[in-house]
PDB file of C-alpha atoms and ligand atoms in Angstrom:
ATOM      1  CA  MET A   1     135.509 239.581 250.363  1.00 91.00           C
ATOM      2  CA  LEU A   2     135.599 242.121 247.376  1.00 97.00           C
ATOM      3  CA  LEU A   3     136.368 239.772 243.988  1.00 98.00           C
ATOM      4  CA  ILE A   4     138.641 241.911 242.023  1.00 98.00           C
ATOM      5  CA  GLY A   5     140.640 240.689 239.275  1.00 98.00           C
ATOM      6  CA  SER A   6     141.632 241.149 235.727  1.00 98.00           C
ATOM      7  CA  HIS A   7     141.964 239.393 232.457  1.00 98.00           C
ATOM      8  CA  VAL A   8     145.381 237.877 232.420  1.00 98.00           C
ATOM      9  CA  ASN A   9     147.860 235.842 229.899  1.00 96.00           C
ATOM     10  CA  TYR A  10     147.507 231.908 229.616  1.00 96.00           C
ATOM     11  CA  ASN A  11     149.999 230.391 227.506  1.00 94.00           C
ATOM     12  CA  SER A  12     150.932 227.228 226.217  1.00 92.00           C
ATOM     13  CA  LYS A  13     154.164 226.924 228.428  1.00 95.00           C
ATOM     14  CA  GLU A  14     153.169 227.488 231.928  1.00 97.00           C
ATOM     15  CA  GLN A  15     149.022 227.426 231.489  1.00 97.00           C
ATOM     16  CA  LEU A  16     146.615 227.622 234.538  1.00 98.00           C
ATOM     17  CA  LEU A  17     150.116 228.143 236.574  1.00 98.00           C
ATOM     18  CA  GLY A  18     150.898 231.239 234.757  1.00 98.00           C
ATOM     19  CA  ALA A  19     147.585 232.531 234.953  1.00 98.00           C
ATOM     20  CA  THR A  20     147.604 232.173 238.687  1.00 98.00           C
ATOM     21  CA  LYS A  21     150.914 234.071 239.231  1.00 98.00           C
ATOM     22  CA  ASP A  22     149.663 236.550 236.642  1.00 98.00           C
ATOM     23  CA  ALA A  23     146.429 237.564 238.955  1.00 98.00           C
ATOM     24  CA  ILE A  24     148.718 237.577 242.092  1.00 98.00           C
ATOM     25  CA  SER A  25     151.433 239.656 240.609  1.00 98.00           C
ATOM     26  CA  PHE A  26     148.238 242.213 240.176  1.00 98.00           C
ATOM     27  CA  GLY A  27     147.006 241.743 243.796  1.00 98.00           C
ATOM     28  CA  SER A  28     143.717 240.148 242.570  1.00 98.00           C
ATOM     29  CA  THR A  29     141.543 237.820 244.222  1.00 98.00           C
ATOM     30  CA  THR A  30     139.918 236.513 241.268  1.00 98.00           C
ATOM     31  CA  PHE A  31     140.875 236.619 237.194  1.00 98.00           C
ATOM     32  CA  MET A  32     139.829 235.545 233.520  1.00 98.00           C
ATOM     33  CA  PHE A  33     141.551 234.329 230.852  1.00 98.00           C
ATOM     34  CA  TYR A  34     141.312 232.592 226.987  1.00 97.00           C
ATOM     35  CA  THR A  35     142.627 229.110 227.335  1.00 95.00           C
ATOM     36  CA  GLY A  36     144.256 229.982 223.530  1.00 91.00           C
ATOM     37  CA  ALA A  37     144.483 232.648 221.307  1.00 88.00           C
ATOM     38  CA  PRO A  38     140.838 234.203 221.024  1.00 84.00           C
ATOM     39  CA  GLN A  39     141.071 234.632 217.103  1.00 88.00           C
ATOM     40  CA  ASN A  40     141.927 231.297 215.932  1.00 90.00           C
ATOM     41  CA  THR A  41     141.415 227.500 216.815  1.00 91.00           C
ATOM     42  CA  VAL A  42     144.813 226.190 217.923  1.00 90.00           C
ATOM     43  CA  ARG A  43     144.888 224.733 221.375  1.00 92.00           C
ATOM     44  CA  SER A  44     147.806 222.933 223.634  1.00 89.00           C
ATOM     45  CA  ASN A  45     146.866 220.162 225.611  1.00 94.00           C
ATOM     46  CA  ILE A  46     146.260 220.458 229.120  1.00 97.00           C
ATOM     47  CA  ASP A  47     149.071 219.421 231.597  1.00 97.00           C
ATOM     48  CA  ASP A  48     147.627 218.459 234.826  1.00 98.00           C
ATOM     49  CA  THR A  49     150.794 218.762 236.411  1.00 98.00           C
ATOM     50  CA  LEU A  50     150.543 222.507 235.443  1.00 98.00           C
ATOM     51  CA  THR A  51     146.721 222.624 236.680  1.00 98.00           C
ATOM     52  CA  GLU A  52     147.570 221.128 240.129  1.00 98.00           C
ATOM     53  CA  LYS A  53     150.193 223.480 240.893  1.00 98.00           C
ATOM     54  CA  ALA A  54     148.214 226.337 239.997  1.00 98.00           C
ATOM     55  CA  LYS A  55     145.170 225.202 242.392  1.00 98.00           C
ATOM     56  CA  VAL A  56     147.657 224.780 245.254  1.00 98.00           C
ATOM     57  CA  LEU A  57     149.133 228.342 244.468  1.00 98.00           C
ATOM     58  CA  MET A  58     145.332 229.629 244.570  1.00 98.00           C
ATOM     59  CA  LYS A  59     144.725 228.150 248.024  1.00 98.00           C
ATOM     60  CA  GLU A  60     147.601 229.825 249.503  1.00 98.00           C
ATOM     61  CA  ASN A  61     146.761 232.912 247.857  1.00 98.00           C
ATOM     62  CA  ASN A  62     142.833 233.041 248.983  1.00 97.00           C
ATOM     63  CA  ILE A  63     141.524 232.399 245.435  1.00 98.00           C
ATOM     64  CA  ASP A  64     138.659 230.518 245.016  1.00 98.00           C
ATOM     65  CA  ILE A  65     138.433 228.575 241.721  1.00 98.00           C
ATOM     66  CA  GLU A  66     135.021 228.716 241.687  1.00 98.00           C
ATOM     67  CA  LYS A  67     134.886 232.348 241.024  1.00 98.00           C
ATOM     68  CA  VAL A  68     137.368 231.776 238.292  1.00 98.00           C
ATOM     69  CA  ILE A  69     136.648 232.689 234.755  1.00 98.00           C
ATOM     70  CA  VAL A  70     137.299 231.566 231.492  1.00 98.00           C
ATOM     71  CA  HIS A  71     136.582 233.767 228.661  1.00 98.00           C
ATOM     72  CA  ALA A  72     135.251 231.946 225.156  1.00 97.00           C
ATOM     73  CA  PRO A  73     137.074 232.796 221.773  1.00 94.00           C
ATOM     74  CA  TYR A  74     135.486 235.671 219.772  1.00 91.00           C
ATOM     75  CA  ILE A  75     135.701 233.646 216.654  1.00 94.00           C
ATOM     76  CA  ILE A  76     132.684 231.662 217.811  1.00 96.00           C
ATOM     77  CA  ASN A  77     129.703 232.923 216.324  1.00 98.00           C
ATOM     78  CA  LEU A  78     126.358 230.956 217.197  1.00 98.00           C
ATOM     79  CA  ALA A  79     124.010 233.313 215.411  1.00 98.00           C
ATOM     80  CA  ASN A  80     125.202 233.131 212.055  1.00 98.00           C
ATOM     81  CA  THR A  81     123.791 230.162 210.219  1.00 95.00           C
ATOM     82  CA  GLU A  82     126.384 229.036 207.879  1.00 95.00           C
ATOM     83  CA  LYS A  83     128.853 229.277 210.977  1.00 94.00           C
ATOM     84  CA  LEU A  84     126.528 227.353 213.520  1.00 97.00           C
ATOM     85  CA  ASP A  85     128.324 223.812 213.115  1.00 97.00           C
ATOM     86  CA  PHE A  86     131.692 224.948 213.249  1.00 96.00           C
ATOM     87  CA  ALA A  87     130.766 227.094 216.385  1.00 97.00           C
ATOM     88  CA  VAL A  88     128.774 224.393 218.286  1.00 98.00           C
ATOM     89  CA  ASP A  89     131.861 222.079 217.618  1.00 97.00           C
ATOM     90  CA  PHE A  90     134.546 224.442 218.753  1.00 96.00           C
ATOM     91  CA  LEU A  91     132.461 225.616 221.831  1.00 97.00           C
ATOM     92  CA  LYS A  92     131.962 221.791 222.695  1.00 97.00           C
ATOM     93  CA  LYS A  93     135.742 221.438 222.927  1.00 96.00           C
ATOM     94  CA  GLU A  94     136.333 224.649 224.452  1.00 97.00           C
ATOM     95  CA  LEU A  95     133.914 223.930 227.440  1.00 98.00           C
ATOM     96  CA  LYS A  96     135.635 220.468 228.006  1.00 97.00           C
ATOM     97  CA  ARG A  97     138.868 222.127 228.309  1.00 97.00           C
ATOM     98  CA  VAL A  98     137.452 224.838 230.965  1.00 98.00           C
ATOM     99  CA  ASP A  99     135.912 221.757 232.660  1.00 98.00           C
ATOM    100  CA  LYS A 100     139.391 219.763 232.776  1.00 98.00           C
ATOM    101  CA  LEU A 101     141.174 222.945 234.333  1.00 98.00           C
ATOM    102  CA  GLY A 102     138.138 222.424 237.144  1.00 98.00           C
ATOM    103  CA  ILE A 103     136.829 225.959 236.236  1.00 98.00           C
ATOM    104  CA  LYS A 104     132.692 226.632 236.276  1.00 98.00           C
ATOM    105  CA  TYR A 105     132.489 229.212 233.986  1.00 98.00           C
ATOM    106  CA  MET A 106     132.562 230.512 230.605  1.00 98.00           C
ATOM    107  CA  VAL A 107     131.833 233.794 228.935  1.00 98.00           C
ATOM    108  CA  LEU A 108     130.274 233.996 225.360  1.00 98.00           C
ATOM    109  CA  HIS A 109     129.500 236.848 223.470  1.00 98.00           C
ATOM    110  CA  PRO A 110     126.022 235.564 222.217  1.00 98.00           C
ATOM    111  CA  GLY A 111     126.912 236.593 218.555  1.00 98.00           C
ATOM    112  CA  SER A 112     126.267 238.871 215.567  1.00 98.00           C
ATOM    113  CA  HIS A 113     123.313 238.434 213.411  1.00 98.00           C
ATOM    114  CA  VAL A 114     125.553 239.053 210.392  1.00 98.00           C
ATOM    115  CA  GLY A 115     122.536 240.700 208.080  1.00 98.00           C
ATOM    116  CA  LEU A 116     120.221 237.568 208.946  1.00 98.00           C
ATOM    117  CA  GLY A 117     118.207 239.919 211.241  1.00 98.00           C
ATOM    118  CA  ARG A 118     117.506 239.968 214.990  1.00 98.00           C
ATOM    119  CA  GLU A 119     115.225 237.073 215.161  1.00 98.00           C
ATOM    120  CA  VAL A 120     117.357 234.839 213.319  1.00 98.00           C
ATOM    121  CA  GLY A 121     120.111 235.317 214.895  1.00 98.00           C
ATOM    122  CA  LEU A 122     118.613 234.857 218.446  1.00 98.00           C
ATOM    123  CA  ASN A 123     117.164 231.617 217.400  1.00 98.00           C
ATOM    124  CA  ASN A 124     120.209 230.372 216.044  1.00 98.00           C
ATOM    125  CA  ILE A 125     121.950 231.204 219.537  1.00 98.00           C
ATOM    126  CA  VAL A 126     119.454 229.406 220.986  1.00 98.00           C
ATOM    127  CA  THR A 127     119.782 226.308 219.078  1.00 98.00           C
ATOM    128  CA  GLY A 128     123.453 226.567 219.561  1.00 98.00           C
ATOM    129  CA  LEU A 129     123.147 226.943 223.293  1.00 98.00           C
ATOM    130  CA  ASN A 130     121.123 224.005 223.535  1.00 98.00           C
ATOM    131  CA  GLU A 131     123.241 222.004 221.422  1.00 98.00           C
ATOM    132  CA  VAL A 132     126.495 222.881 223.737  1.00 98.00           C
ATOM    133  CA  LEU A 133     124.664 222.501 226.936  1.00 98.00           C
ATOM    134  CA  LYS A 134     123.247 219.013 226.601  1.00 96.00           C
ATOM    135  CA  ASP A 135     126.259 217.565 228.387  1.00 92.00           C
ATOM    136  CA  SER A 136     128.337 220.687 229.648  1.00 98.00           C
ATOM    137  CA  ASN A 137     129.816 220.890 233.089  1.00 98.00           C
ATOM    138  CA  VAL A 138     130.560 224.385 232.542  1.00 98.00           C
ATOM    139  CA  THR A 139     127.696 226.938 232.920  1.00 98.00           C
ATOM    140  CA  ILE A 140     127.824 229.471 229.966  1.00 98.00           C
ATOM    141  CA  LEU A 141     127.900 232.969 230.649  1.00 98.00           C
ATOM    142  CA  LEU A 142     125.936 235.309 228.343  1.00 98.00           C
ATOM    143  CA  GLU A 143     127.908 238.400 227.981  1.00 98.00           C
ATOM    144  CA  THR A 144     125.800 241.980 227.458  1.00 98.00           C
ATOM    145  CA  MET A 145     126.720 243.446 224.284  1.00 98.00           C
ATOM    146  CA  ALA A 146     127.580 247.307 223.029  1.00 98.00           C
ATOM    147  CA  GLY A 147     125.731 246.598 219.793  1.00 98.00           C
ATOM    148  CA  LYS A 148     128.576 247.317 217.750  1.00 98.00           C
ATOM    149  CA  GLY A 149     127.673 246.161 213.938  1.00 98.00           C
ATOM    150  CA  THR A 150     125.322 243.195 214.074  1.00 98.00           C
ATOM    151  CA  GLU A 151     125.727 242.306 217.999  1.00 98.00           C
ATOM    152  CA  LEU A 152     122.793 240.543 219.774  1.00 98.00           C
ATOM    153  CA  GLY A 153     122.542 240.836 223.308  1.00 98.00           C
ATOM    154  CA  THR A 154     122.327 244.355 223.743  1.00 98.00           C
ATOM    155  CA  SER A 155     119.414 244.877 225.888  1.00 98.00           C
ATOM    156  CA  ILE A 156     118.211 243.106 228.914  1.00 98.00           C
ATOM    157  CA  ASP A 157     115.216 242.108 226.903  1.00 98.00           C
ATOM    158  CA  GLU A 158     117.851 240.013 224.534  1.00 98.00           C
ATOM    159  CA  ILE A 159     119.268 238.332 227.317  1.00 98.00           C
ATOM    160  CA  LYS A 160     115.974 237.112 228.854  1.00 98.00           C
ATOM    161  CA  TYR A 161     114.791 235.877 225.261  1.00 98.00           C
ATOM    162  CA  LEU A 162     118.079 233.835 225.260  1.00 98.00           C
ATOM    163  CA  ILE A 163     117.578 232.530 228.595  1.00 98.00           C
ATOM    164  CA  ASP A 164     113.847 231.992 228.240  1.00 98.00           C
ATOM    165  CA  ASN A 165     114.286 229.622 225.522  1.00 98.00           C
ATOM    166  CA  THR A 166     117.509 227.937 226.294  1.00 97.00           C
ATOM    167  CA  LYS A 167     116.433 224.348 227.955  1.00 98.00           C
ATOM    168  CA  TYR A 168     119.509 224.114 230.278  1.00 97.00           C
ATOM    169  CA  LYS A 169     118.656 226.650 232.883  1.00 97.00           C
ATOM    170  CA  ASP A 170     121.165 225.642 235.408  1.00 97.00           C
ATOM    171  CA  LYS A 171     123.728 225.794 233.135  1.00 98.00           C
ATOM    172  CA  ILE A 172     123.319 229.321 231.853  1.00 98.00           C
ATOM    173  CA  GLY A 173     123.931 232.893 233.468  1.00 98.00           C
ATOM    174  CA  ILE A 174     124.911 236.532 232.502  1.00 98.00           C
ATOM    175  CA  CYS A 175     127.915 238.436 232.249  1.00 98.00           C
ATOM    176  CA  LEU A 176     127.227 242.296 232.672  1.00 98.00           C
ATOM    177  CA  ASP A 177     129.750 244.431 230.868  1.00 99.00           C
ATOM    178  CA  THR A 178     129.937 248.062 231.750  1.00 99.00           C
ATOM    179  CA  CYS A 179     131.457 249.378 228.784  1.00 99.00           C
ATOM    180  CA  HIS A 180     129.145 247.434 226.690  1.00 98.00           C
ATOM    181  CA  LEU A 181     125.860 248.241 228.790  1.00 98.00           C
ATOM    182  CA  ASN A 182     126.933 252.156 228.515  1.00 98.00           C
ATOM    183  CA  ASP A 183     127.343 251.788 224.806  1.00 98.00           C
ATOM    184  CA  SER A 184     124.530 250.057 224.186  1.00 98.00           C
ATOM    185  CA  GLY A 185     122.248 252.689 225.852  1.00 98.00           C
ATOM    186  CA  TYR A 186     122.045 251.990 229.791  1.00 98.00           C
ATOM    187  CA  ASP A 187     123.309 254.676 232.117  1.00 98.00           C
ATOM    188  CA  MET A 188     125.513 253.853 234.553  1.00 98.00           C
ATOM    189  CA  ASN A 189     124.771 256.196 237.302  1.00 98.00           C
ATOM    190  CA  LYS A 190     121.327 254.599 237.193  1.00 98.00           C
ATOM    191  CA  PHE A 191     123.057 251.110 237.897  1.00 98.00           C
ATOM    192  CA  ASP A 192     120.267 250.024 240.945  1.00 98.00           C
ATOM    193  CA  GLU A 193     117.455 250.700 238.244  1.00 98.00           C
ATOM    194  CA  LEU A 194     119.342 248.561 235.975  1.00 98.00           C
ATOM    195  CA  LEU A 195     119.626 245.630 238.526  1.00 98.00           C
ATOM    196  CA  ASP A 196     116.128 246.265 239.561  1.00 98.00           C
ATOM    197  CA  GLU A 197     114.979 245.739 235.697  1.00 98.00           C
ATOM    198  CA  PHE A 198     117.039 242.453 235.528  1.00 98.00           C
ATOM    199  CA  ASP A 199     115.700 241.191 238.570  1.00 98.00           C
ATOM    200  CA  LYS A 200     112.447 241.740 237.283  1.00 98.00           C
ATOM    201  CA  LYS A 201     112.997 240.237 233.952  1.00 98.00           C
ATOM    202  CA  ILE A 202     115.307 237.778 234.786  1.00 98.00           C
ATOM    203  CA  GLY A 203     116.632 237.315 238.507  1.00 98.00           C
ATOM    204  CA  LEU A 204     119.800 238.541 239.954  1.00 98.00           C
ATOM    205  CA  ASP A 205     120.957 235.174 240.340  1.00 98.00           C
ATOM    206  CA  TYR A 206     121.720 234.786 236.897  1.00 98.00           C
ATOM    207  CA  ILE A 207     124.817 237.178 236.891  1.00 98.00           C
ATOM    208  CA  LYS A 208     127.689 235.112 237.880  1.00 98.00           C
ATOM    209  CA  CYS A 209     130.192 237.938 236.512  1.00 98.00           C
ATOM    210  CA  ILE A 210     130.889 241.682 235.828  1.00 98.00           C
ATOM    211  CA  HIS A 211     133.406 242.804 233.599  1.00 99.00           C
ATOM    212  CA  ILE A 212     134.435 245.883 234.910  1.00 99.00           C
ATOM    213  CA  ASN A 213     135.380 248.735 232.187  1.00 99.00           C
ATOM    214  CA  ASP A 214     135.679 252.281 231.696  1.00 99.00           C
ATOM    215  CA  SER A 215     134.344 253.358 227.819  1.00 99.00           C
ATOM    216  CA  LYS A 216     135.866 255.675 225.503  1.00 98.00           C
ATOM    217  CA  ASN A 217     132.660 256.668 224.339  1.00 98.00           C
ATOM    218  CA  PRO A 218     129.189 258.386 225.487  1.00 98.00           C
ATOM    219  CA  ILE A 219     126.226 256.460 226.126  1.00 98.00           C
ATOM    220  CA  SER A 220     124.491 254.887 223.431  1.00 98.00           C
ATOM    221  CA  SER A 221     127.105 254.834 220.848  1.00 98.00           C
ATOM    222  CA  HIS A 222     127.539 251.479 220.103  1.00 98.00           C
ATOM    223  CA  LYS A 223     131.123 251.144 220.013  1.00 98.00           C
ATOM    224  CA  ASP A 224     132.682 249.008 222.448  1.00 98.00           C
ATOM    225  CA  ARG A 225     135.826 250.463 223.143  1.00 98.00           C
ATOM    226  CA  HIS A 226     137.073 250.095 226.743  1.00 98.00           C
ATOM    227  CA  GLU A 227     139.166 252.687 228.753  1.00 98.00           C
ATOM    228  CA  ASN A 228     141.349 252.376 232.233  1.00 98.00           C
ATOM    229  CA  ILE A 229     139.224 253.102 234.571  1.00 98.00           C
ATOM    230  CA  GLY A 230     138.623 256.695 236.023  1.00 98.00           C
ATOM    231  CA  TYR A 231     139.704 257.990 232.437  1.00 98.00           C
ATOM    232  CA  GLY A 232     136.412 257.101 230.536  1.00 98.00           C
ATOM    233  CA  THR A 233     132.772 258.642 229.941  1.00 98.00           C
ATOM    234  CA  ILE A 234     131.527 255.992 232.938  1.00 98.00           C
ATOM    235  CA  GLY A 235     133.749 257.857 235.926  1.00 98.00           C
ATOM    236  CA  PHE A 236     135.863 256.279 238.936  1.00 98.00           C
ATOM    237  CA  ASP A 237     133.040 256.983 241.358  1.00 98.00           C
ATOM    238  CA  THR A 238     130.468 255.339 239.404  1.00 98.00           C
ATOM    239  CA  LEU A 239     132.659 252.907 238.744  1.00 99.00           C
ATOM    240  CA  ILE A 240     133.043 252.471 242.024  1.00 98.00           C
ATOM    241  CA  ASN A 241     129.672 252.548 243.048  1.00 98.00           C
ATOM    242  CA  ILE A 242     129.013 249.423 241.155  1.00 98.00           C
ATOM    243  CA  ILE A 243     132.049 247.445 242.579  1.00 98.00           C
ATOM    244  CA  TYR A 244     130.947 247.997 245.757  1.00 98.00           C
ATOM    245  CA  ASN A 245     127.125 247.371 245.519  1.00 98.00           C
ATOM    246  CA  LYS A 246     125.622 245.235 248.093  1.00 97.00           C
ATOM    247  CA  ARG A 247     123.472 243.211 245.722  1.00 98.00           C
ATOM    248  CA  LEU A 248     126.714 241.888 243.527  1.00 97.00           C
ATOM    249  CA  GLU A 249     128.853 241.311 246.833  1.00 96.00           C
ATOM    250  CA  ASP A 250     129.760 237.777 245.804  1.00 96.00           C
ATOM    251  CA  ILE A 251     130.504 238.511 241.995  1.00 98.00           C
ATOM    252  CA  PRO A 252     133.886 238.387 240.534  1.00 98.00           C
ATOM    253  CA  LYS A 253     134.721 241.929 239.366  1.00 98.00           C
ATOM    254  CA  ILE A 254     137.024 241.978 236.079  1.00 99.00           C
ATOM    255  CA  LEU A 255     138.942 244.086 234.772  1.00 99.00           C
ATOM    256  CA  GLU A 256     139.441 244.262 230.660  1.00 98.00           C
ATOM    257  CA  THR A 257     141.197 247.828 230.454  1.00 98.00           C
ATOM    258  CA  PRO A 258     143.686 248.713 227.579  1.00 98.00           C
ATOM    259  CA  TYR A 259     147.367 247.892 228.094  1.00 98.00           C
ATOM    260  CA  ILE A 260     149.288 251.376 228.302  1.00 97.00           C
ATOM    261  CA  GLU A 261     152.501 251.417 226.276  1.00 95.00           C
ATOM    262  CA  LYS A 262     152.497 247.334 226.085  1.00 94.00           C
ATOM    263  CA  ASN A 263     151.947 247.418 229.959  1.00 97.00           C
ATOM    264  CA  PRO A 264     149.069 245.838 231.993  1.00 98.00           C
ATOM    265  CA  PRO A 265     147.396 248.583 234.408  1.00 98.00           C
ATOM    266  CA  TYR A 266     145.804 246.141 236.548  1.00 98.00           C
ATOM    267  CA  LYS A 267     148.230 246.229 239.389  1.00 98.00           C
ATOM    268  CA  GLU A 268     147.432 250.168 239.750  1.00 98.00           C
ATOM    269  CA  GLU A 269     143.727 249.622 238.975  1.00 98.00           C
ATOM    270  CA  ILE A 270     143.114 247.267 241.435  1.00 98.00           C
ATOM    271  CA  GLU A 271     144.767 249.208 244.072  1.00 98.00           C
ATOM    272  CA  ASN A 272     142.874 251.805 243.289  1.00 98.00           C
ATOM    273  CA  ILE A 273     139.610 249.878 243.305  1.00 98.00           C
ATOM    274  CA  LYS A 274     140.755 248.408 246.729  1.00 98.00           C
ATOM    275  CA  LEU A 275     141.586 252.150 248.537  1.00 98.00           C
ATOM    276  CA  LYS A 276     138.154 253.195 246.755  1.00 98.00           C
ATOM    277  CA  GLU A 277     140.631 256.267 245.526  1.00 98.00           C
ATOM    278  CA  PHE A 278     141.698 257.401 242.016  1.00 98.00           C
ATOM    279  CA  LYS A 279     145.341 257.302 243.336  1.00 98.00           C
ATOM    280  CA  ASN A 280     147.609 255.658 241.042  1.00 97.00           C
ATOM    281  CA  LYS A 281     147.308 257.296 237.540  1.00 97.00           C
ATOM    282  CA  VAL A 282     147.940 254.588 234.890  1.00 97.00           C
ATOM    283  CA  LYS A 283     148.604 257.231 232.132  1.00 95.00           C
TER     284      LYS A 283
HETATM  285 FE1   FE B   1     133.796 239.703 226.264  1.00 75.35          FE
HETATM  286 FE1   FE B   2     133.770 242.257 228.411  1.00 75.35          FE
HETATM  287 ZN1   ZN B   3     134.543 244.817 224.969  1.00 75.35          ZN
END
């Protein structure tokens, strides 16, 4: 079954139930969300009654909670020495919340070295990951990044370095992001070559999620500006080929494309993806 969904809203009132309703309204078979505002540490207590209702609704709609993804807040930067303690502490709390919701995977931006240099940054991330994964039931998925500013995790080799040096290999995985890969210099028209390299260096089994986004910018631009499916430099057909790649069949594909005049484009984009046809124009 095609596992396609989008980023959805999780609010303190309806929590996982609201997120599930959102996903179903877009015709999704999976989804991703933040457990609170990604730019601050304010978090509501998880209401288990809402979680149970959400699980029932998921079952009724053939959504497998094991394939649902949480995205870590982006204020967490494991690469920065000065902020490492805060990041580890907050990440541990987030992982507990995710576990309480019954979710298996959390996507994390590896971090930005903020001028400390790539090696220091990467080693800080390893230190942080070893600390948080020690007693985590949730698997952290390192996202491939565009290379904006001092971002790390912008190449297969950097992701490999992080995985190779992490103690808890059964609790670590990868989230590919098509916009980020394009912006960091990988040609999305040669996606199978990229998968070959991933397989040889790390192993395809580590890939647990794919963010499907078009890009506003050309390859190697290091910008990270997402575009709606079919409106960017990657293009509709190339993204369809990635979504339907045989080697990635059971992996959840998540849209993080921009809203159009305050409205989510996901229902139309998901329908186009299911049809493999650029039928609904979202703008
Ligand atoms: Fe992300
Ligand atoms: Fe992403
Ligand atoms: Zn992005």
